Short mmCIF file of C-alpha atoms and ligand atoms in Angstrom, two decimals:
data_model
loop_
_atom_site.label_atom_id
_atom_site.label_comp_id
_atom_site.label_asym_id
_atom_site.label_seq_id
_atom_site.Cartn_x
_atom_site.Cartn_y
_atom_site.Cartn_z
CA MET P 310 -54.26 86.81 36.33
CA ALA P 311 -55.13 89.66 33.51
CA PHE P 312 -53.57 92.04 36.72
CA ALA P 313 -50.76 90.46 36.91
CA LYS P 314 -48.26 92.59 35.32
CA TRP P 315 -50.01 96.19 35.55
CA SER P 316 -47.51 98.56 37.64
CA TRP P 317 -49.20 102.19 36.74
CA ILE P 318 -52.80 102.77 36.53
CA CYS P 319 -55.17 106.04 34.74
CA ALA P 320 -58.18 107.16 35.79
CA ILE P 321 -60.20 106.60 32.65
CA THR P 322 -58.61 103.03 32.08
CA HIS P 323 -59.12 100.15 35.04
CA VAL P 324 -60.88 102.57 37.75
CA THR P 325 -63.31 104.04 35.60
CA LEU P 326 -64.32 100.55 34.58
CA LEU P 327 -64.18 98.91 38.12
CA ALA P 328 -66.24 101.01 39.25
CA THR P 329 -69.00 100.50 36.81
CA VAL P 330 -70.24 98.33 39.62
CA SER P 331 -71.69 101.73 41.66
CA ALA P 332 -73.87 101.85 38.43
CA LEU P 333 -70.95 104.32 35.89
CA THR P 334 -72.85 108.00 35.22
CA GLN P 335 -72.25 109.97 32.65
CA LYS P 336 -70.84 112.88 34.06
CA THR P 337 -67.91 110.40 35.79
CA LEU P 338 -67.06 109.39 32.43
CA GLN P 339 -66.58 113.33 31.08
CA ILE P 340 -65.32 114.14 34.52
CA LYS P 341 -62.43 112.20 33.40
CA ARG P 342 -61.87 112.54 30.51
CA ASN P 343 -58.03 113.99 30.97
CA PHE P 344 -55.92 110.74 32.73
CA THR P 345 -54.82 110.40 36.03
CA THR P 346 -51.81 108.47 36.79
CA PHE P 347 -50.41 106.20 39.64
CA TYR P 348 -47.14 104.70 39.67
CA ALA P 349 -46.05 101.64 41.57
CA GLU P 350 -43.28 102.51 43.90
CA GLN P 351 -40.89 100.37 42.46
CA ALA P 352 -40.76 99.26 39.16
CA ASP P 353 -41.24 95.76 40.79
CA TRP P 354 -43.82 96.85 42.66
CA THR P 355 -46.55 95.04 40.47
CA PHE P 356 -50.48 96.02 40.99
CA ASN P 357 -52.21 92.63 41.95
CA HIS P 358 -55.55 93.15 42.84
CA LEU P 359 -58.05 96.63 42.15
CA VAL P 360 -61.58 97.04 44.23
CA VAL P 361 -63.55 99.78 44.45
CA ASP P 362 -66.10 100.56 47.07
CA VAL P 363 -69.13 101.00 45.51
CA ARG P 364 -70.68 103.56 48.53
CA THR P 365 -67.62 106.19 48.84
CA GLY P 366 -65.83 105.86 45.56
CA HIS P 367 -63.00 104.34 47.36
CA ILE P 368 -60.30 102.70 45.26
CA TYR P 369 -58.34 99.93 47.18
CA LEU P 370 -55.58 98.39 45.71
CA GLY P 371 -53.08 95.99 46.51
CA ALA P 372 -49.52 95.60 44.90
CA VAL P 373 -46.62 93.86 46.08
CA ASN P 374 -45.78 95.31 49.31
CA ARG P 375 -48.49 97.33 49.86
CA ILE P 376 -51.95 97.88 50.73
CA TYR P 377 -52.89 101.15 48.87
CA LYS P 378 -56.03 103.23 49.82
CA LEU P 379 -56.51 106.12 47.01
CA SER P 380 -59.78 108.16 45.78
CA GLU P 381 -61.41 108.50 42.56
CA ASP P 382 -58.75 110.58 40.89
CA LEU P 383 -56.30 108.45 41.77
CA LYS P 384 -54.79 110.50 44.92
CA VAL P 385 -52.77 108.20 47.52
CA LEU P 386 -55.16 108.60 50.44
CA LEU P 387 -53.32 106.26 53.15
CA THR P 388 -50.77 103.51 52.41
CA HIS P 389 -49.95 100.24 54.12
CA HIS P 390 -47.16 98.22 54.19
CA THR P 391 -47.03 94.31 54.01
CA GLY P 392 -43.66 93.93 53.27
CA PRO P 393 -41.00 92.78 51.79
CA ASP P 394 -40.06 90.51 55.28
CA GLU P 395 -38.02 87.20 56.25
CA ASP P 396 -39.61 84.18 54.95
CA ASN P 397 -38.97 81.50 53.31
CA PRO P 398 -41.62 79.69 50.87
CA LYS P 399 -40.64 76.22 53.49
CA CYS P 400 -41.59 76.99 56.49
CA TYR P 401 -44.49 75.70 57.18
CA PRO P 402 -45.70 76.85 59.91
CA PRO P 403 -44.77 79.81 58.97
CA ILE P 404 -41.76 82.20 60.86
CA ILE P 405 -44.04 84.19 62.54
CA VAL P 406 -45.76 81.53 64.24
CA GLN P 407 -42.52 78.91 64.48
CA PRO P 408 -39.02 78.91 64.37
CA CYS P 409 -37.87 77.34 61.33
CA ASN P 410 -34.80 75.36 60.20
CA GLU P 411 -34.84 77.41 56.26
CA PRO P 412 -32.89 80.29 55.21
CA LEU P 413 -34.69 83.48 56.10
CA VAL P 414 -34.09 86.03 52.94
CA TYR P 415 -36.17 89.48 52.56
CA THR P 416 -39.43 88.06 50.31
CA ASN P 417 -41.33 90.24 48.95
CA ASN P 418 -45.57 89.56 49.91
CA VAL P 419 -47.46 89.46 46.91
CA ASN P 420 -51.40 90.37 47.56
CA LYS P 421 -53.45 87.24 46.63
CA MET P 422 -56.82 88.09 47.37
CA LEU P 423 -58.50 91.37 48.05
CA LEU P 424 -61.97 91.94 49.01
CA ILE P 425 -63.78 94.20 50.82
CA ASP P 426 -66.20 93.23 53.45
CA TYR P 427 -69.46 95.44 52.93
CA LYS P 428 -70.44 94.39 56.38
CA GLU P 429 -67.67 94.90 58.90
CA ASN P 430 -66.19 97.96 56.89
CA ARG P 431 -63.04 95.74 56.14
CA LEU P 432 -60.68 94.78 53.66
CA ILE P 433 -59.41 90.96 53.79
CA ALA P 434 -56.37 92.06 52.36
CA CYS P 435 -54.28 87.92 52.18
CA GLY P 436 -50.28 88.10 50.42
CA SER P 437 -48.27 85.63 49.82
CA LEU P 438 -45.85 86.00 53.31
CA TYR P 439 -46.07 83.23 55.75
CA GLN P 440 -48.19 80.73 53.44
CA GLY P 441 -50.82 83.27 53.09
CA ILE P 442 -52.10 84.74 55.91
CA CYS P 443 -54.15 87.83 55.23
CA LYS P 444 -55.04 91.05 56.96
CA LEU P 445 -58.28 92.14 58.27
CA LEU P 446 -58.20 95.67 57.84
CA ARG P 447 -60.54 99.10 58.74
CA LEU P 448 -61.53 100.10 55.53
CA GLU P 449 -62.08 103.76 56.45
CA ASP P 450 -58.15 103.86 57.69
CA LEU P 451 -56.37 100.89 57.04
CA PHE P 452 -56.10 100.83 60.61
CA LYS P 453 -55.49 96.90 61.83
CA LEU P 454 -58.30 95.27 63.11
CA GLY P 455 -56.63 91.56 63.94
CA GLU P 456 -53.39 89.07 61.91
CA PRO P 457 -54.62 85.53 62.54
CA SER P 458 -52.03 83.60 62.06
CA HIS P 459 -51.33 80.67 64.84
CA LYS P 460 -53.52 78.04 63.53
CA LYS P 461 -52.99 76.16 59.92
CA GLU P 462 -56.86 77.50 59.52
CA HIS P 463 -55.63 80.81 59.62
CA TYR P 464 -52.45 79.61 56.10
CA LEU P 465 -54.52 79.65 52.87
CA SER P 466 -52.19 79.18 50.27
CA GLY P 467 -48.47 79.24 49.46
CA VAL P 468 -48.20 80.59 45.82
CA ASN P 469 -47.23 83.66 44.76
CA GLU P 470 -49.07 84.00 41.71
CA SER P 471 -50.89 86.65 42.53
CA GLY P 472 -54.51 84.90 39.72
CA SER P 473 -53.75 81.68 42.16
CA VAL P 474 -56.59 82.92 44.49
CA PHE P 475 -60.25 83.45 44.95
CA GLY P 476 -61.90 84.73 47.03
CA VAL P 477 -66.43 85.22 47.42
CA ILE P 478 -67.49 86.22 50.46
CA VAL P 479 -71.96 84.71 51.36
CA SER P 480 -73.51 87.04 53.79
CA ASN P 481 -76.07 85.15 56.45
CA ASN P 482 -78.11 87.83 58.22
CA ASN P 483 -78.77 85.98 61.51
CA ASP P 484 -75.38 83.52 61.57
CA ASP P 485 -71.53 84.59 60.68
CA ASP P 486 -70.81 85.14 57.10
CA LYS P 487 -69.28 83.16 55.52
CA LEU P 488 -65.30 82.99 53.24
CA PHE P 489 -65.36 80.43 50.04
CA ILE P 490 -61.91 80.12 49.31
CA ALA P 491 -60.58 78.57 46.51
CA THR P 492 -56.58 78.43 46.05
CA SER P 493 -53.98 76.74 43.95
CA VAL P 494 -52.13 74.46 46.20
CA ASP P 495 -48.23 74.40 44.30
CA GLY P 496 -47.41 70.98 45.41
CA LYS P 497 -48.38 71.25 48.74
CA PRO P 498 -52.47 69.19 48.42
CA GLU P 499 -51.26 67.91 52.54
CA TYR P 500 -51.55 71.62 53.52
CA PHE P 501 -54.26 73.62 51.23
CA PRO P 502 -57.55 72.53 49.99
CA THR P 503 -57.73 73.72 46.48
CA ILE P 504 -62.02 75.02 47.59
CA SER P 505 -62.96 75.23 50.92
CA SER P 506 -65.31 77.52 52.59
CA ARG P 507 -64.64 78.93 55.65
CA LYS P 508 -66.03 81.51 58.92
CA LEU P 509 -65.80 85.02 58.46
CA THR P 510 -66.36 85.56 61.86
CA ARG P 511 -67.55 89.88 63.11
CA ASN P 512 -63.89 89.88 65.34
CA SER P 513 -61.53 90.27 63.22
CA GLU P 514 -59.39 88.96 66.38
CA ALA P 515 -61.33 85.71 66.96
CA ASP P 516 -60.69 82.80 66.77
CA GLY P 517 -62.26 81.02 64.98
CA MET P 518 -61.78 83.07 61.53
CA PHE P 519 -61.51 80.85 59.08
CA ALA P 520 -61.71 77.59 60.32
CA TYR P 521 -64.07 75.66 57.66
CA VAL P 522 -67.92 75.96 58.01
CA PHE P 523 -67.70 72.02 59.07
CA HIS P 524 -64.82 70.22 59.50
CA ASP P 525 -65.20 66.71 61.75
CA GLU P 526 -63.42 62.79 60.71
CA PHE P 527 -65.31 62.29 58.40
CA VAL P 528 -66.95 65.01 56.71
CA ALA P 529 -65.88 68.37 55.87
CA SER P 530 -66.28 71.86 53.96
CA MET P 531 -63.75 71.73 51.24
CA ILE P 532 -61.61 69.56 48.52
CA LYS P 533 -58.61 68.57 48.51
CA ILE P 534 -56.87 67.16 45.94
CA PRO P 535 -55.78 63.91 46.03
CA SER P 536 -51.87 62.72 46.02
CA ASP P 537 -52.84 60.55 43.69
CA THR P 538 -53.87 62.93 41.23
CA PHE P 539 -50.14 63.73 41.10
CA ASN P 540 -48.91 60.21 40.51
CA ILE P 541 -50.56 61.15 36.45
CA ILE P 542 -50.09 64.89 36.34
CA PRO P 543 -47.00 65.48 38.62
CA ASP P 544 -48.20 69.10 38.59
CA PHE P 545 -51.55 68.63 38.71
CA ASP P 546 -53.33 72.01 39.97
CA ILE P 547 -55.68 74.25 39.73
CA TYR P 548 -55.98 77.13 38.35
CA TYR P 549 -58.64 79.74 39.77
CA ILE P 550 -59.17 83.09 37.90
CA TYR P 551 -62.73 84.28 38.88
CA GLY P 552 -65.29 83.77 41.28
CA PHE P 553 -69.09 84.74 42.33
CA SER P 554 -72.07 83.88 43.83
CA SER P 555 -75.48 83.79 41.63
CA GLY P 556 -78.81 82.74 43.54
CA ASN P 557 -78.36 80.16 46.20
CA TYR P 558 -74.90 79.33 44.54
CA VAL P 559 -71.39 79.75 44.07
CA TYR P 560 -68.80 79.87 40.87
CA PHE P 561 -65.30 79.36 40.19
CA LEU P 562 -63.88 79.25 36.85
CA THR P 563 -60.67 77.01 36.56
CA LEU P 564 -58.19 75.49 34.42
CA LEU P 565 -56.98 72.77 34.57
CA PRO P 566 -54.49 70.03 33.32
CA GLU P 567 -56.11 66.96 31.59
CA MET P 568 -55.25 63.95 30.36
CA THR P 569 -56.66 63.49 26.74
CA SER P 570 -56.23 60.87 23.05
CA PRO P 571 -56.55 62.94 20.40
CA PRO P 572 -58.49 62.22 18.20
CA GLY P 573 -57.74 58.68 16.41
CA SER P 574 -55.11 58.07 18.55
CA THR P 575 -54.58 56.04 21.41
CA THR P 576 -50.95 58.35 22.91
CA LYS P 577 -52.01 60.47 25.56
CA GLU P 578 -51.46 64.06 25.70
CA GLN P 579 -51.59 66.64 28.75
CA VAL P 580 -53.53 69.73 27.96
CA TYR P 581 -55.60 72.64 29.71
CA THR P 582 -59.78 72.44 30.10
CA SER P 583 -61.41 75.84 31.25
CA LYS P 584 -63.88 74.77 33.61
CA LEU P 585 -67.09 76.46 35.66
CA VAL P 586 -67.06 74.53 38.60
CA ARG P 587 -70.60 74.65 41.23
CA LEU P 588 -71.41 74.89 44.85
CA CYS P 589 -74.45 75.13 47.02
CA LYS P 590 -73.60 77.73 49.05
CA GLU P 591 -75.35 76.39 51.96
CA ASP P 592 -74.03 73.08 51.44
CA THR P 593 -71.60 71.94 54.42
CA ALA P 594 -70.59 68.42 53.54
CA PHE P 595 -68.92 70.42 49.57
CA ASN P 596 -71.74 67.38 47.90
CA SER P 597 -72.85 70.08 45.26
CA TYR P 598 -69.68 70.08 44.05
CA VAL P 599 -70.29 70.10 39.99
CA GLU P 600 -67.68 70.96 37.28
CA VAL P 601 -68.49 72.08 33.75
CA PRO P 602 -66.20 71.85 31.03
CA ILE P 603 -66.42 74.94 28.63
CA GLY P 604 -65.13 77.46 25.96
CA CYS P 605 -65.79 79.19 22.86
CA GLU P 606 -65.39 78.36 19.23
CA LYS P 607 -65.56 80.54 16.43
CA ASN P 608 -65.73 80.03 12.61
CA GLY P 609 -64.71 76.45 13.24
CA VAL P 610 -61.50 77.91 15.70
CA GLU P 611 -62.07 76.65 18.99
CA TYR P 612 -60.46 78.70 22.57
CA ARG P 613 -60.43 76.94 25.26
CA LEU P 614 -58.07 78.59 27.68
CA LEU P 615 -59.80 80.36 29.68
CA GLN P 616 -58.23 84.60 30.66
CA ALA P 617 -59.84 86.37 31.90
CA ALA P 618 -64.36 86.74 33.01
CA TYR P 619 -67.15 89.06 34.70
CA LEU P 620 -70.92 88.68 35.76
CA SER P 621 -73.01 91.38 34.33
CA LYS P 622 -76.55 91.45 33.35
CA ALA P 623 -78.46 90.97 29.90
CA GLY P 624 -79.13 94.48 29.09
CA LEU P 625 -82.53 94.64 26.53
CA ILE P 626 -80.66 94.79 23.06
CA LEU P 627 -78.99 91.64 24.31
CA ALA P 628 -81.64 89.50 26.23
CA LYS P 629 -83.33 89.99 23.47
CA SER P 630 -80.46 88.34 21.08
CA LEU P 631 -80.10 85.61 23.22
CA GLY P 632 -83.77 84.71 24.03
CA ILE P 633 -83.24 85.18 27.90
CA LYS P 634 -84.76 87.84 29.81
CA PRO P 635 -83.62 91.44 30.72
CA GLY P 636 -81.65 91.01 33.81
CA ASP P 637 -80.62 87.82 33.63
CA ASP P 638 -77.00 86.84 34.83
CA VAL P 639 -74.12 86.75 32.12
CA LEU P 640 -70.68 85.67 31.79
CA PHE P 641 -68.29 88.06 29.65
CA THR P 642 -65.26 85.10 29.31
CA ILE P 643 -62.18 86.01 28.17
CA PHE P 644 -59.70 83.33 25.36
CA SER P 645 -57.54 82.11 24.50
CA LYS P 646 -56.89 79.72 20.98
CA GLY P 647 -56.64 75.73 21.74
CA GLN P 648 -55.64 74.40 25.22
CA LYS P 649 -51.98 73.49 25.29
CA ARG P 650 -50.17 76.18 27.31
CA ARG P 651 -50.81 77.58 30.02
CA MET P 652 -48.52 80.68 30.96
CA LYS P 653 -47.82 81.62 27.38
CA SER P 654 -51.03 81.26 25.68
CA LEU P 655 -51.65 82.40 22.57
CA ASP P 656 -52.45 85.52 21.30
CA GLU P 657 -56.20 84.58 19.52
CA THR P 658 -57.86 85.60 21.92
CA ALA P 659 -62.08 85.57 22.21
CA LEU P 660 -64.72 87.73 24.41
CA CYS P 661 -67.76 84.84 24.44
CA VAL P 662 -71.08 85.32 26.62
CA PHE P 663 -72.86 83.41 28.37
CA VAL P 664 -76.31 82.63 29.83
CA LEU P 665 -75.43 81.41 33.10
CA LYS P 666 -79.37 79.90 33.52
CA GLN P 667 -78.35 77.65 30.33
CA ILE P 668 -74.86 76.42 32.23
CA ASN P 669 -77.72 75.56 35.52
CA ASP P 670 -80.09 74.19 32.87
CA ARG P 671 -77.01 72.09 31.61
CA ILE P 672 -76.27 70.72 35.47
CA LYS P 673 -79.77 70.32 36.50
CA GLU P 674 -80.24 67.79 33.57
CA ARG P 675 -76.88 66.00 33.99
CA LEU P 676 -78.19 65.46 38.08
CA GLN P 677 -81.33 63.95 36.65
CA SER P 678 -79.69 61.88 34.06
CA CYS P 679 -77.18 60.51 36.71
CA TYR P 680 -79.28 60.24 39.33
CA LYS P 681 -81.64 57.97 36.87
CA GLY P 682 -78.10 55.70 37.07
CA GLU P 683 -76.89 56.84 33.55
CA GLY P 684 -72.96 58.09 33.36
CA THR P 685 -70.24 58.44 35.54
CA LEU P 686 -69.23 60.86 37.68
CA ASP P 687 -66.99 61.77 34.87
CA LEU P 688 -64.05 63.74 37.41
CA ALA P 689 -60.48 62.41 36.54
CA TRP P 690 -58.73 64.15 38.48
CA LEU P 691 -60.71 63.39 42.22
CA LYS P 692 -60.50 59.99 40.85
CA VAL P 693 -64.36 59.12 39.92
CA LYS P 694 -64.29 59.27 36.21
CA ASP P 695 -65.20 55.72 35.63
CA VAL P 696 -67.43 55.63 38.89
CA PRO P 697 -70.84 54.37 37.83
CA CYS P 698 -73.87 57.18 38.56
CA GLY P 699 -76.23 55.88 41.76
CA ASN P 700 -80.24 55.29 41.27
CA ALA P 701 -81.94 56.92 43.78
CA LEU P 702 -85.97 58.07 43.16
CA ILE P 703 -85.50 61.86 43.85
CA THR P 704 -86.66 64.67 42.25
CA ILE P 705 -84.19 67.13 41.18
CA ALA P 706 -85.37 70.55 41.71
CA ASP P 707 -82.98 73.76 40.81
CA ASP P 708 -81.88 73.85 44.09
CA PHE P 709 -81.25 70.82 45.24
CA CYS P 710 -77.34 70.59 47.11
CA GLY P 711 -76.65 67.17 46.03
CA LEU P 712 -76.49 63.65 48.79
CA ASP P 713 -73.73 61.40 49.42
CA MET P 714 -73.99 59.80 46.91
CA ASN P 715 -73.06 60.54 43.48
CA ALA P 716 -70.62 63.43 44.42
CA PRO P 717 -69.20 65.39 42.77
CA LEU P 718 -69.99 65.44 39.87
CA GLY P 719 -68.28 66.74 35.73
CA VAL P 720 -70.60 66.88 33.29
CA SER P 721 -68.85 65.39 30.30
CA GLU P 722 -70.11 67.61 28.45
CA MET P 723 -68.42 71.34 27.12
CA VAL P 724 -71.61 73.88 27.13
CA ARG P 725 -69.78 76.85 24.28
CA GLY P 726 -70.39 80.54 24.42
CA TYR P 727 -71.53 82.97 22.30
CA PRO P 728 -68.31 84.49 21.07
CA VAL P 729 -68.61 88.03 20.31
CA PHE P 730 -65.49 89.03 18.61
CA THR P 731 -61.85 87.66 18.22
CA GLU P 732 -58.24 88.97 18.43
CA ASP P 733 -55.72 87.76 16.78
CA ARG P 734 -52.32 89.70 17.64
CA ASP P 735 -53.01 92.16 20.67
CA ARG P 736 -54.35 89.09 23.33
CA MET P 737 -57.85 90.20 25.22
CA THR P 738 -56.34 89.95 28.80
CA SER P 739 -58.90 91.33 31.26
CA VAL P 740 -62.97 92.64 30.70
CA ILE P 741 -65.27 94.21 32.13
CA ALA P 742 -68.71 94.39 31.16
CA TYR P 743 -72.42 97.06 32.72
CA VAL P 744 -75.13 97.36 31.47
CA TYR P 745 -76.39 101.09 30.13
CA LYS P 746 -79.55 102.68 28.93
CA ASN P 747 -80.14 99.55 27.43
CA HIS P 748 -77.00 98.33 26.14
CA SER P 749 -74.62 95.50 27.30
CA LEU P 750 -70.87 97.52 27.34
CA ALA P 751 -67.80 95.17 27.71
CA PHE P 752 -64.83 96.48 28.51
CA VAL P 753 -61.37 94.41 27.06
CA GLY P 754 -58.30 95.14 28.39
CA THR P 755 -55.17 93.88 26.07
CA LYS P 756 -52.30 92.40 26.87
CA SER P 757 -50.26 96.22 25.37
CA GLY P 758 -53.15 97.92 28.07
CA LYS P 759 -55.11 99.21 25.08
CA LEU P 760 -59.18 99.07 25.61
CA LYS P 761 -60.77 96.96 22.86
CA LYS P 762 -63.83 97.73 20.23
CA GLU P 763 -65.46 96.43 17.81
CA ASN P 764 -65.20 98.63 14.87
CA SER P 765 -62.80 101.37 15.36
CA GLN P 766 -59.45 101.91 15.99
CA HIS P 767 -57.56 102.05 18.65
CA VAL P 768 -58.80 105.34 20.58
CA VAL P 769 -59.46 104.96 24.43
CA PRO P 770 -61.73 104.69 25.38
CA GLU P 771 -63.97 102.95 23.69
CA ASN P 772 -67.03 100.67 24.53
CA ALA P 773 -67.59 97.46 22.98
CA LYS P 774 -71.24 97.21 21.90
CA LEU P 775 -72.69 92.95 22.61
CA ASP P 776 -75.91 94.35 20.22
CA ASN P 777 -76.98 92.43 17.78
CA HIS P 778 -73.41 90.31 17.02
CA ARG P 779 -75.89 87.32 16.13
C1 NAG K 227 -57.91 118.64 30.98
O1 NAG K 227 -56.51 119.23 30.77
C2 NAG K 227 -56.55 120.55 29.83
C3 NAG K 227 -55.08 121.13 30.01
O2 NAG K 227 -53.98 121.09 31.24
C4 NAG K 227 -57.84 121.58 30.87
O3 NAG K 227 -57.36 122.87 29.32
C5 NAG K 227 -58.47 121.14 30.17
O4 NAG K 227 -59.02 121.94 30.82
C6 NAG K 227 -58.87 119.47 31.60
N1 NAG K 227 -60.09 119.25 30.95
C7 NAG K 227 -60.66 118.90 32.09
C8 NAG K 227 -62.15 118.20 31.30
O5 NAG K 227 -60.29 118.40 33.04
C1 NAG K 228 -42.09 83.64 44.06
O1 NAG K 228 -41.43 82.98 44.57
C2 NAG K 228 -40.62 82.22 43.45
C3 NAG K 228 -39.58 81.15 43.60
O2 NAG K 228 -39.53 81.38 45.01
C4 NAG K 228 -39.70 83.18 42.73
O3 NAG K 228 -38.56 83.46 41.92
C5 NAG K 228 -40.46 84.74 42.35
O4 NAG K 228 -39.73 85.67 42.40
C6 NAG K 228 -41.28 85.33 43.18
N1 NAG K 228 -42.76 86.28 42.60
C7 NAG K 228 -42.31 87.27 42.85
C8 NAG K 228 -43.80 87.84 42.46
O5 NAG K 228 -42.21 87.95 44.57
C1 NAG K 229 -85.77 101.38 26.83
O1 NAG K 229 -85.53 99.72 25.84
C2 NAG K 229 -87.02 100.33 25.92
C3 NAG K 229 -88.06 99.18 24.93
O2 NAG K 229 -87.71 99.37 23.87
C4 NAG K 229 -88.20 101.42 25.60
O3 NAG K 229 -88.79 101.99 25.97
C5 NAG K 229 -87.20 102.52 26.43
O4 NAG K 229 -86.51 104.25 26.53
C6 NAG K 229 -85.38 102.20 26.06
N1 NAG K 229 -84.28 102.90 27.33
C7 NAG K 229 -83.94 103.92 26.95
C8 NAG K 229 -82.77 104.05 27.92
O5 NAG K 229 -83.89 104.22 25.99
#
């Protein structure tokens, strides 16, 4: 979502920032003192996703109708065409597989997901054409290794919004890797599970590419939105803002509509709630599915609409101030004020930090109390809001991955992040962070294309120091 509308990149901003995954050095900062800029071929062919190969520094950019490979200083090394092409979003299965009666029009291919599969040296690039099929491209030369498209598992989502799909690769030493896919369904829950785990086969042309990790009559590695949910909220969908893996788990950060009653009222109104979703990497039945509401508050103002997030480690100084160990996982998040409007989020935004372990501890407490029979499963959209927790004599350790009882489970109480700073006019829309010499640095991009810092005027680049924020 954060990058939905950008059509240029600048070497010092997004690229260098995203390259920080590969341990940004002082040297790269100096080399990049002069800005290099790379523009889209057509103004409306905006950039959707950007990934950096941490081994080579090469930049892969997923745009409308194009995939680019760029050098560190933004020279175009290769261009791969993905569209436009004749299609109609109503054609399911897509026109490349089966004739379709809908009128075909030249349709843009919006890049919806771009992932580097390091183990197989390939790029997974999924687009909006043909119900969301993906190309597997060799990193070196963008040669097309495969483009699975003939089975329903190959259609990942029909949505053409670039910020609606998130994928996380989970590596497996002996077996095929897995790809967790989380996506908006755009009113088609019968075609697309909102969250699923898929096989990522070594062979890019294998028939089983993107097959569900497990699937039989009763159990499958997926969650679909029940059709009943649409009776209560007709435009229900789940918007996936971010995803990552850590320890035994895969996590997604989402925004979804909910019906709530304002305090002192009995009438219900629709709001958006930000949630963290957690699944065990090894769970093929998705019994480990847990949701936790997240938000942030500063000076009595509630920031509840998630805009962007980034997983990082705590530097020594931040760790001390949060009472955690250096190197512990922390989530940097941007929230916008209130929880009413998703598409027109307010400009008042807050940068907040979550300690992942604290969220995991909260989930563990809830699992323990639920397995003592306390409370309900409390997940309205999965139709288990009022289903009572069942009692079972089992020990819930840190690695508990759920049973078919008490699943899926919602944590009722919101986990609050630590607010770092707020911005009231130029809405913060993206965040990236890394540790540099004991310091935790967060770079925040805003709606107007600026980079932000805590206590300085608009000089670019600026580092937001998170130390001593309490
Ligand atoms: C930046 O550009 C200016 C003007 O083109 C040039 O004189 C200077 O050497 C450049 N600096 C770096 C670090 O490349
Ligand atoms: C996405 O689809 C809608 C409806 O078909 C269309 O109006 C819109 O222009 C599309 N967006 C892009 C970026 O192609
Ligand atoms: C980080 O902090 C430790 C402990 O205070 C100190 O010994 C070390 O020199 C610091 N590292 C840097 C790069 O400043």
